[in-house]
Structure formats: C-alpha cells, structure tokens
Amino acid sequence: NAGVTQTPKFQVLKTGQSMTLQCAQDMNHEYMSWYRQDPGMGLRLIHYSVGAGITDQGEVPNGYNVSRSTTEDFPLRLLSAAPSQTSVYFCASRDGGSYEQYFGPGTRLTVT
Amino acid sequence: GDSVTQMEGPVTLSEEAFLTINCTYTATGYPSLFWYVQYPGEGLQLLLKATKADDKGSNKGFEATYRKETTSFHLEKGSVQVSDSAVYFCALEPRDDKIIFGKGTRLHILP
C-alpha cells in the first residue's frame, strides 16, 4: 500500500494563478479531508468528504474547491491564489469505522 | 464551539527526562481524544487515542488518560529520547466526524 499520496511536494504560484493539489489513497477509505498547517495555528480543516460524490466545508473553505468523483481521489483546487494561501497542505483519509486518520506527506505552497 | 488547548512550546528537555505536555478540551457530549505526532518533513501520525472517560491510551512509551472531570488529556513519557523530537498535536473528535486539532507543541530533546 502506498497509503496517502500528495503531489506536488512543493509549488510556487503567482497571485491570481490557479492550480490543483492532488491527493490519492489506496486503502479504500470512505473519509478524506484537506487541512492547512500554518505556524502557531495548528491544522485547520478546509474541506472534507464522507464518500464519493459527497463533500462539505470545513473551518476555512473560502478560496478552495473540492470534488470527490472516486473513492481514491480528492483534489483540492485553488481558484485564484492569494498570498494568504501560502501554507503547508495535508490530505488525510480514514475508514468510516475507525478513529485513525492517515496523513499524506504534505504540499508546501508559496504564493508570491 | 468545540476546541482544544495545549501548552505552547517549544519544550526543551535532556534525554531521559520526564515529559508532560498539557492538553485540555472543550466539547459537548463525549468526544474521542487523540495525540498525533509530526516528525520533521512528514505528515501527522496517530500516536495514541482514548474513546471514553478514564481510558488510557499508550504507545511507544507515551501515555495519556482521558479525564472527564478536568477535561484533560495530558501526554506523558517517563524517559524521552532524542528520537522523540517532533511536534505533538492534541485532537478531539466530536460526534460529527470532524477532528479538531490543537496548535501543536514542538519538543526538542537534547543528547
């Protein structure tokens, strides 16, 4: 099992550009989530999904879109990047009957 | 709303010292409680969990007890090693399936 994979590892964007952060898991987990990690702020939930075709907003959803067309994939789209979106982004997944979340290695995004 | 408060770091200790990282929570109902660890350059990993009052979670020499009366879930280890240097996150899961994380405590262990 590869677990949770994220691409790219690093990305630099200019203000106003759009991009998609990819996340995939091969554990057949129902639940997937996107978090951002900022210094002194811990992890904040952006969007999450409890199954294919179902998504919902977390604590800080503005400026981000998600979709869940398959169980395996949960991409995060930045529509028009802003410097405030400079952060490290983590994708996570878990089985519906389990408490343990599995995290990907993260994507470090810088918006200039 | 539900929240987690953990002690600010960084915490610096010498090898073999006793470790306590405090965590308190605010939640309605009876959430599950977790400690996650993040090693440099990696994502978070579940360290231990407790799902009901008085449960003790343990793993790799770390322990934490779910104390409902004090709404706490303090992380302890009797003798830390250099390899324990990492960021530790306390977290809770209310019954709506969204996990809420504390801000993290950075731990440095000196040889």
PDB file of C-alpha atoms in Angstrom:
ATOM      1  CA  ASN A   1       0.000   0.000   0.000  1.00  0.00           C
ATOM      2  CA  ALA A   2       1.240   3.480  -0.871  1.00  0.00           C
ATOM      3  CA  GLY A   3      -1.123   4.978   1.731  1.00  0.00           C
ATOM      4  CA  VAL A   4      -1.985   8.629   1.103  1.00  0.00           C
ATOM      5  CA  THR A   5      -0.001  10.312  -1.666  1.00  0.00           C
ATOM      6  CA  GLN A   6       0.110  14.001  -2.497  1.00  0.00           C
ATOM      7  CA  THR A   7       1.543  15.869  -5.464  1.00  0.00           C
ATOM      8  CA  PRO A   8       3.355  18.129  -5.892  1.00  0.00           C
ATOM      9  CA  LYS A   9       5.638  18.311  -2.841  1.00  0.00           C
ATOM     10  CA  PHE A  10       6.464  21.957  -3.450  1.00  0.00           C
ATOM     11  CA  GLN A  11       4.797  24.652  -5.558  1.00  0.00           C
ATOM     12  CA  VAL A  12       5.285  28.364  -6.107  1.00  0.00           C
ATOM     13  CA  LEU A  13       2.417  30.360  -7.607  1.00  0.00           C
ATOM     14  CA  LYS A  14       1.904  33.971  -8.520  1.00  0.00           C
ATOM     15  CA  THR A  15      -1.110  35.818  -7.144  1.00  0.00           C
ATOM     16  CA  GLY A  16      -4.162  35.086  -9.268  1.00  0.00           C
ATOM     17  CA  GLN A  17      -2.952  31.786 -10.703  1.00  0.00           C
ATOM     18  CA  SER A  18      -4.994  28.622 -10.238  1.00  0.00           C
ATOM     19  CA  MET A  19      -3.822  25.121  -9.555  1.00  0.00           C
ATOM     20  CA  THR A  20      -4.918  21.728  -8.269  1.00  0.00           C
ATOM     21  CA  LEU A  21      -3.288  19.850  -5.411  1.00  0.00           C
ATOM     22  CA  GLN A  22      -3.656  16.137  -5.943  1.00  0.00           C
ATOM     23  CA  CYS A  23      -4.442  13.579  -3.245  1.00  0.00           C
ATOM     24  CA  ALA A  24      -4.957   9.855  -3.643  1.00  0.00           C
ATOM     25  CA  GLN A  25      -5.334   6.935  -1.251  1.00  0.00           C
ATOM     26  CA  ASP A  26      -5.289   3.209  -1.939  1.00  0.00           C
ATOM     27  CA  MET A  27      -6.856   1.995   1.316  1.00  0.00           C
ATOM     28  CA  ASN A  28     -10.481   2.213   0.159  1.00  0.00           C
ATOM     29  CA  HIS A  29     -11.188   4.763   2.881  1.00  0.00           C
ATOM     30  CA  GLU A  30     -14.556   6.498   2.863  1.00  0.00           C
ATOM     31  CA  TYR A  31     -13.491   9.704   4.600  1.00  0.00           C
ATOM     32  CA  MET A  32     -10.992  12.160   3.111  1.00  0.00           C
ATOM     33  CA  SER A  33     -10.034  15.625   4.315  1.00  0.00           C
ATOM     34  CA  TRP A  34      -7.864  18.582   3.408  1.00  0.00           C
ATOM     35  CA  TYR A  35      -6.087  20.624   6.099  1.00  0.00           C
ATOM     36  CA  ARG A  36      -3.768  23.570   6.019  1.00  0.00           C
ATOM     37  CA  GLN A  37      -0.995  23.992   8.567  1.00  0.00           C
ATOM     38  CA  ASP A  38       0.246  27.446   9.476  1.00  0.00           C
ATOM     39  CA  PRO A  39       2.751  28.414  12.186  1.00  0.00           C
ATOM     40  CA  GLY A  40       1.039  28.832  15.535  1.00  0.00           C
ATOM     41  CA  MET A  41      -2.338  27.806  14.109  1.00  0.00           C
ATOM     42  CA  GLY A  42      -2.204  24.031  14.162  1.00  0.00           C
ATOM     43  CA  LEU A  43      -4.185  22.253  11.466  1.00  0.00           C
ATOM     44  CA  ARG A  44      -7.377  23.764  10.136  1.00  0.00           C
ATOM     45  CA  LEU A  45      -9.918  21.789   8.145  1.00  0.00           C
ATOM     46  CA  ILE A  46     -10.603  23.161   4.650  1.00  0.00           C
ATOM     47  CA  HIS A  47     -12.988  20.611   3.109  1.00  0.00           C
ATOM     48  CA  TYR A  48     -13.860  17.018   3.745  1.00  0.00           C
ATOM     49  CA  SER A  49     -15.755  14.148   2.140  1.00  0.00           C
ATOM     50  CA  VAL A  50     -17.538  11.158   3.636  1.00  0.00           C
ATOM     51  CA  GLY A  51     -17.748   9.289   0.346  1.00  0.00           C
ATOM     52  CA  ALA A  52     -17.675   9.594  -3.430  1.00  0.00           C
ATOM     53  CA  GLY A  53     -19.973  12.377  -4.599  1.00  0.00           C
ATOM     54  CA  ILE A  54     -20.278  13.931  -1.120  1.00  0.00           C
ATOM     55  CA  THR A  55     -18.267  16.919   0.068  1.00  0.00           C
ATOM     56  CA  ASP A  56     -18.691  19.526   2.795  1.00  0.00           C
ATOM     57  CA  GLN A  57     -16.970  22.640   4.048  1.00  0.00           C
ATOM     58  CA  GLY A  58     -14.655  22.761   6.993  1.00  0.00           C
ATOM     59  CA  GLU A  59     -13.417  25.680   9.049  1.00  0.00           C
ATOM     60  CA  VAL A  60     -11.613  27.646   6.285  1.00  0.00           C
ATOM     61  CA  PRO A  61     -13.179  26.783   2.883  1.00  0.00           C
ATOM     62  CA  ASN A  62     -13.031  30.164   1.153  1.00  0.00           C
ATOM     63  CA  GLY A  63     -10.868  30.212  -1.975  1.00  0.00           C
ATOM     64  CA  TYR A  64     -10.813  26.420  -2.309  1.00  0.00           C
ATOM     65  CA  ASN A  65     -12.939  23.901  -4.197  1.00  0.00           C
ATOM     66  CA  VAL A  66     -13.057  20.128  -3.958  1.00  0.00           C
ATOM     67  CA  SER A  67     -14.748  17.245  -5.701  1.00  0.00           C
ATOM     68  CA  ARG A  68     -14.857  13.513  -4.999  1.00  0.00           C
ATOM     69  CA  SER A  69     -15.688  11.599  -8.159  1.00  0.00           C
ATOM     70  CA  THR A  70     -13.957   8.400  -6.984  1.00  0.00           C
ATOM     71  CA  THR A  71     -13.208   6.843  -3.618  1.00  0.00           C
ATOM     72  CA  GLU A  72      -9.472   7.126  -4.270  1.00  0.00           C
ATOM     73  CA  ASP A  73      -9.027  10.751  -5.320  1.00  0.00           C
ATOM     74  CA  PHE A  74      -9.791  14.036  -3.574  1.00  0.00           C
ATOM     75  CA  PRO A  75      -8.214  17.008  -5.414  1.00  0.00           C
ATOM     76  CA  LEU A  76      -8.104  20.492  -3.920  1.00  0.00           C
ATOM     77  CA  ARG A  77      -8.430  23.414  -6.317  1.00  0.00           C
ATOM     78  CA  LEU A  78      -7.197  26.926  -5.676  1.00  0.00           C
ATOM     79  CA  LEU A  79      -9.284  29.149  -7.904  1.00  0.00           C
ATOM     80  CA  SER A  80      -7.249  32.375  -7.730  1.00  0.00           C
ATOM     81  CA  ALA A  81      -4.226  32.080  -5.471  1.00  0.00           C
ATOM     82  CA  ALA A  82      -3.591  34.721  -2.816  1.00  0.00           C
ATOM     83  CA  PRO A  83      -0.548  35.232  -0.550  1.00  0.00           C
ATOM     84  CA  SER A  84      -2.770  34.286   2.418  1.00  0.00           C
ATOM     85  CA  GLN A  85      -2.913  30.780   0.964  1.00  0.00           C
ATOM     86  CA  THR A  86       0.807  30.271   1.483  1.00  0.00           C
ATOM     87  CA  SER A  87       0.826  27.226   3.735  1.00  0.00           C
ATOM     88  CA  VAL A  88       1.528  23.530   4.009  1.00  0.00           C
ATOM     89  CA  TYR A  89      -1.422  21.447   2.858  1.00  0.00           C
ATOM     90  CA  PHE A  90      -2.143  17.964   4.148  1.00  0.00           C
ATOM     91  CA  CYS A  91      -4.582  15.437   2.816  1.00  0.00           C
ATOM     92  CA  ALA A  92      -5.846  12.710   5.153  1.00  0.00           C
ATOM     93  CA  SER A  93      -8.090   9.699   4.918  1.00  0.00           C
ATOM     94  CA  ARG A  94      -9.727   7.232   7.278  1.00  0.00           C
ATOM     95  CA  ASP A  95     -12.102   4.345   7.261  1.00  0.00           C
ATOM     96  CA  GLY A  96     -15.626   5.217   8.377  1.00  0.00           C
ATOM     97  CA  GLY A  97     -15.488   2.780  11.296  1.00  0.00           C
ATOM     98  CA  SER A  98     -12.053   3.837  12.554  1.00  0.00           C
ATOM     99  CA  TYR A  99     -10.747   6.801  14.515  1.00  0.00           C
ATOM    100  CA  GLU A 100      -7.291   6.849  12.943  1.00  0.00           C
ATOM    101  CA  GLN A 101      -6.559   9.350  10.210  1.00  0.00           C
ATOM    102  CA  TYR A 102      -3.730   8.648   7.764  1.00  0.00           C
ATOM    103  CA  PHE A 103      -1.927  11.728   6.519  1.00  0.00           C
ATOM    104  CA  GLY A 104      -0.075  12.364   3.299  1.00  0.00           C
ATOM    105  CA  PRO A 105       3.424  13.917   3.311  1.00  0.00           C
ATOM    106  CA  GLY A 106       2.125  17.402   2.539  1.00  0.00           C
ATOM    107  CA  THR A 107       2.433  20.031  -0.186  1.00  0.00           C
ATOM    108  CA  ARG A 108       4.307  23.226   0.621  1.00  0.00           C
ATOM    109  CA  LEU A 109       2.703  26.071  -1.332  1.00  0.00           C
ATOM    110  CA  THR A 110       4.090  29.578  -1.649  1.00  0.00           C
ATOM    111  CA  VAL A 111       2.056  32.342  -3.297  1.00  0.00           C
ATOM    112  CA  THR A 112       4.001  35.468  -4.249  1.00  0.00           C
TER     113      THR A 112
ATOM    114  CA  GLY B   1     -17.791  25.534  19.978  1.00  0.00           C
ATOM    115  CA  ASP B   2     -15.528  22.557  20.492  1.00  0.00           C
ATOM    116  CA  SER B   3     -11.844  23.365  20.973  1.00  0.00           C
ATOM    117  CA  VAL B   4      -8.505  22.036  22.126  1.00  0.00           C
ATOM    118  CA  THR B   5      -5.897  23.972  24.094  1.00  0.00           C
ATOM    119  CA  GLN B   6      -2.394  22.640  24.524  1.00  0.00           C
ATOM    120  CA  MET B   7       0.691  24.089  26.131  1.00  0.00           C
ATOM    121  CA  GLU B   8       2.793  26.309  23.954  1.00  0.00           C
ATOM    122  CA  GLY B   9       6.278  25.292  23.052  1.00  0.00           C
ATOM    123  CA  PRO B  10       8.923  24.802  22.312  1.00  0.00           C
ATOM    124  CA  VAL B  11       9.627  22.369  25.115  1.00  0.00           C
ATOM    125  CA  THR B  12      13.315  21.523  25.526  1.00  0.00           C
ATOM    126  CA  LEU B  13      14.411  18.589  27.673  1.00  0.00           C
ATOM    127  CA  SER B  14      17.503  16.498  28.180  1.00  0.00           C
ATOM    128  CA  GLU B  15      17.498  12.857  27.183  1.00  0.00           C
ATOM    129  CA  GLU B  16      15.925  10.558  29.831  1.00  0.00           C
ATOM    130  CA  ALA B  17      13.917  13.416  31.365  1.00  0.00           C
ATOM    131  CA  PHE B  18      10.218  13.071  32.214  1.00  0.00           C
ATOM    132  CA  LEU B  19       7.836  14.652  29.734  1.00  0.00           C
ATOM    133  CA  THR B  20       4.401  16.172  30.228  1.00  0.00           C
ATOM    134  CA  ILE B  21       2.548  18.087  27.534  1.00  0.00           C
ATOM    135  CA  ASN B  22      -0.730  19.505  28.796  1.00  0.00           C
ATOM    136  CA  CYS B  23      -3.945  19.346  26.805  1.00  0.00           C
ATOM    137  CA  THR B  24      -7.424  20.461  27.808  1.00  0.00           C
ATOM    138  CA  TYR B  25     -10.557  20.458  25.749  1.00  0.00           C
ATOM    139  CA  THR B  26     -13.999  21.974  25.473  1.00  0.00           C
ATOM    140  CA  ALA B  27     -16.708  19.862  23.901  1.00  0.00           C
ATOM    141  CA  THR B  28     -20.335  18.976  24.199  1.00  0.00           C
ATOM    142  CA  GLY B  29     -21.015  15.332  24.742  1.00  0.00           C
ATOM    143  CA  TYR B  30     -18.264  12.756  24.920  1.00  0.00           C
ATOM    144  CA  PRO B  31     -15.645  13.206  22.214  1.00  0.00           C
ATOM    145  CA  SER B  32     -12.824  10.839  21.369  1.00  0.00           C
ATOM    146  CA  LEU B  33      -9.366  12.209  22.176  1.00  0.00           C
ATOM    147  CA  PHE B  34      -6.083  11.751  20.322  1.00  0.00           C
ATOM    148  CA  TRP B  35      -2.424  12.619  20.292  1.00  0.00           C
ATOM    149  CA  TYR B  36      -0.769  12.865  16.889  1.00  0.00           C
ATOM    150  CA  VAL B  37       2.971  13.297  16.254  1.00  0.00           C
ATOM    151  CA  GLN B  38       4.644  15.033  13.321  1.00  0.00           C
ATOM    152  CA  TYR B  39       8.303  14.278  12.653  1.00  0.00           C
ATOM    153  CA  PRO B  40      10.294  16.814  10.597  1.00  0.00           C
ATOM    154  CA  GLY B  41       9.224  16.931   6.961  1.00  0.00           C
ATOM    155  CA  GLU B  42       6.415  14.426   7.388  1.00  0.00           C
ATOM    156  CA  GLY B  43       2.668  14.297   7.815  1.00  0.00           C
ATOM    157  CA  LEU B  44       0.975  13.557  11.130  1.00  0.00           C
ATOM    158  CA  GLN B  45       0.779  10.056  12.581  1.00  0.00           C
ATOM    159  CA  LEU B  46      -1.605   8.840  15.245  1.00  0.00           C
ATOM    160  CA  LEU B  47       0.336   8.273  18.474  1.00  0.00           C
ATOM    161  CA  LEU B  48      -2.456   7.179  20.819  1.00  0.00           C
ATOM    162  CA  LYS B  49      -6.158   7.555  21.438  1.00  0.00           C
ATOM    163  CA  ALA B  50      -8.871   7.241  24.098  1.00  0.00           C
ATOM    164  CA  THR B  51     -12.532   6.957  23.291  1.00  0.00           C
ATOM    165  CA  LYS B  52     -14.227   7.240  26.688  1.00  0.00           C
ATOM    166  CA  ALA B  53     -13.679   8.655  30.143  1.00  0.00           C
ATOM    167  CA  ASP B  54     -10.895   7.035  32.222  1.00  0.00           C
ATOM    168  CA  ASP B  55      -9.471   5.258  29.164  1.00  0.00           C
ATOM    169  CA  LYS B  56      -5.679   5.307  28.984  1.00  0.00           C
ATOM    170  CA  GLY B  57      -4.072   5.403  25.563  1.00  0.00           C
ATOM    171  CA  SER B  58      -0.467   4.254  25.247  1.00  0.00           C
ATOM    172  CA  ASN B  59       2.115   3.735  22.522  1.00  0.00           C
ATOM    173  CA  LYS B  60       5.929   3.858  22.228  1.00  0.00           C
ATOM    174  CA  GLY B  61       6.259   4.654  25.948  1.00  0.00           C
ATOM    175  CA  PHE B  62       3.827   7.582  25.765  1.00  0.00           C
ATOM    176  CA  GLU B  63       0.613   7.599  27.806  1.00  0.00           C
ATOM    177  CA  ALA B  64      -2.432   9.822  28.177  1.00  0.00           C
ATOM    178  CA  THR B  65      -5.559   9.372  30.307  1.00  0.00           C
ATOM    179  CA  TYR B  66      -8.986  10.728  29.345  1.00  0.00           C
ATOM    180  CA  ARG B  67     -10.048  12.786  32.400  1.00  0.00           C
ATOM    181  CA  LYS B  68     -13.634  13.913  32.027  1.00  0.00           C
ATOM    182  CA  GLU B  69     -13.741  15.696  35.391  1.00  0.00           C
ATOM    183  CA  THR B  70     -10.859  18.001  34.417  1.00  0.00           C
ATOM    184  CA  THR B  71     -11.498  17.858  30.630  1.00  0.00           C
ATOM    185  CA  SER B  72      -7.856  16.954  30.111  1.00  0.00           C
ATOM    186  CA  PHE B  73      -5.750  14.506  28.112  1.00  0.00           C
ATOM    187  CA  HIS B  74      -2.138  15.216  29.117  1.00  0.00           C
ATOM    188  CA  LEU B  75       0.642  13.385  27.280  1.00  0.00           C
ATOM    189  CA  GLU B  76       3.400  11.816  29.419  1.00  0.00           C
ATOM    190  CA  LYS B  77       6.546   9.803  28.891  1.00  0.00           C
ATOM    191  CA  GLY B  78       8.853   8.639  31.639  1.00  0.00           C
ATOM    192  CA  SER B  79      12.175   8.872  29.792  1.00  0.00           C
ATOM    193  CA  VAL B  80      12.430  10.761  26.498  1.00  0.00           C
ATOM    194  CA  GLN B  81      14.901  10.058  23.727  1.00  0.00           C
ATOM    195  CA  VAL B  82      16.431  12.291  21.073  1.00  0.00           C
ATOM    196  CA  SER B  83      14.262  10.470  18.523  1.00  0.00           C
ATOM    197  CA  ASP B  84      11.134  11.821  20.280  1.00  0.00           C
ATOM    198  CA  SER B  85      11.919  15.310  18.986  1.00  0.00           C
ATOM    199  CA  ALA B  86       8.858  16.271  16.959  1.00  0.00           C
ATOM    200  CA  VAL B  87       5.676  18.346  17.069  1.00  0.00           C
ATOM    201  CA  TYR B  88       2.836  16.851  19.127  1.00  0.00           C
ATOM    202  CA  PHE B  89      -0.820  17.653  18.465  1.00  0.00           C
ATOM    203  CA  CYS B  90      -3.712  17.020  20.809  1.00  0.00           C
ATOM    204  CA  ALA B  91      -7.009  16.497  18.985  1.00  0.00           C
ATOM    205  CA  LEU B  92     -10.617  15.667  19.625  1.00  0.00           C
ATOM    206  CA  GLU B  93     -13.363  14.207  17.511  1.00  0.00           C
ATOM    207  CA  PRO B  94     -16.884  15.246  18.391  1.00  0.00           C
ATOM    208  CA  ARG B  95     -19.668  13.103  17.077  1.00  0.00           C
ATOM    209  CA  ASP B  96     -19.885  14.991  13.761  1.00  0.00           C
ATOM    210  CA  ASP B  97     -16.754  13.279  12.383  1.00  0.00           C
ATOM    211  CA  LYS B  98     -14.630  16.429  12.091  1.00  0.00           C
ATOM    212  CA  ILE B  99     -11.379  16.212  14.001  1.00  0.00           C
ATOM    213  CA  ILE B 100     -10.293  19.409  15.780  1.00  0.00           C
ATOM    214  CA  PHE B 101      -6.568  19.878  16.380  1.00  0.00           C
ATOM    215  CA  GLY B 102      -4.696  21.933  18.929  1.00  0.00           C
ATOM    216  CA  LYS B 103      -1.953  24.276  17.754  1.00  0.00           C
ATOM    217  CA  GLY B 104       0.833  21.804  18.381  1.00  0.00           C
ATOM    218  CA  THR B 105       3.768  21.677  20.824  1.00  0.00           C
ATOM    219  CA  ARG B 106       7.306  21.423  19.474  1.00  0.00           C
ATOM    220  CA  LEU B 107       9.532  19.142  21.545  1.00  0.00           C
ATOM    221  CA  HIS B 108      13.359  19.282  21.431  1.00  0.00           C
ATOM    222  CA  ILE B 109      15.330  16.568  23.189  1.00  0.00           C
ATOM    223  CA  LEU B 110      18.999  17.303  23.830  1.00  0.00           C
ATOM    224  CA  PRO B 111      21.501  14.424  23.964  1.00  0.00           C
TER     225      PRO B 111
END
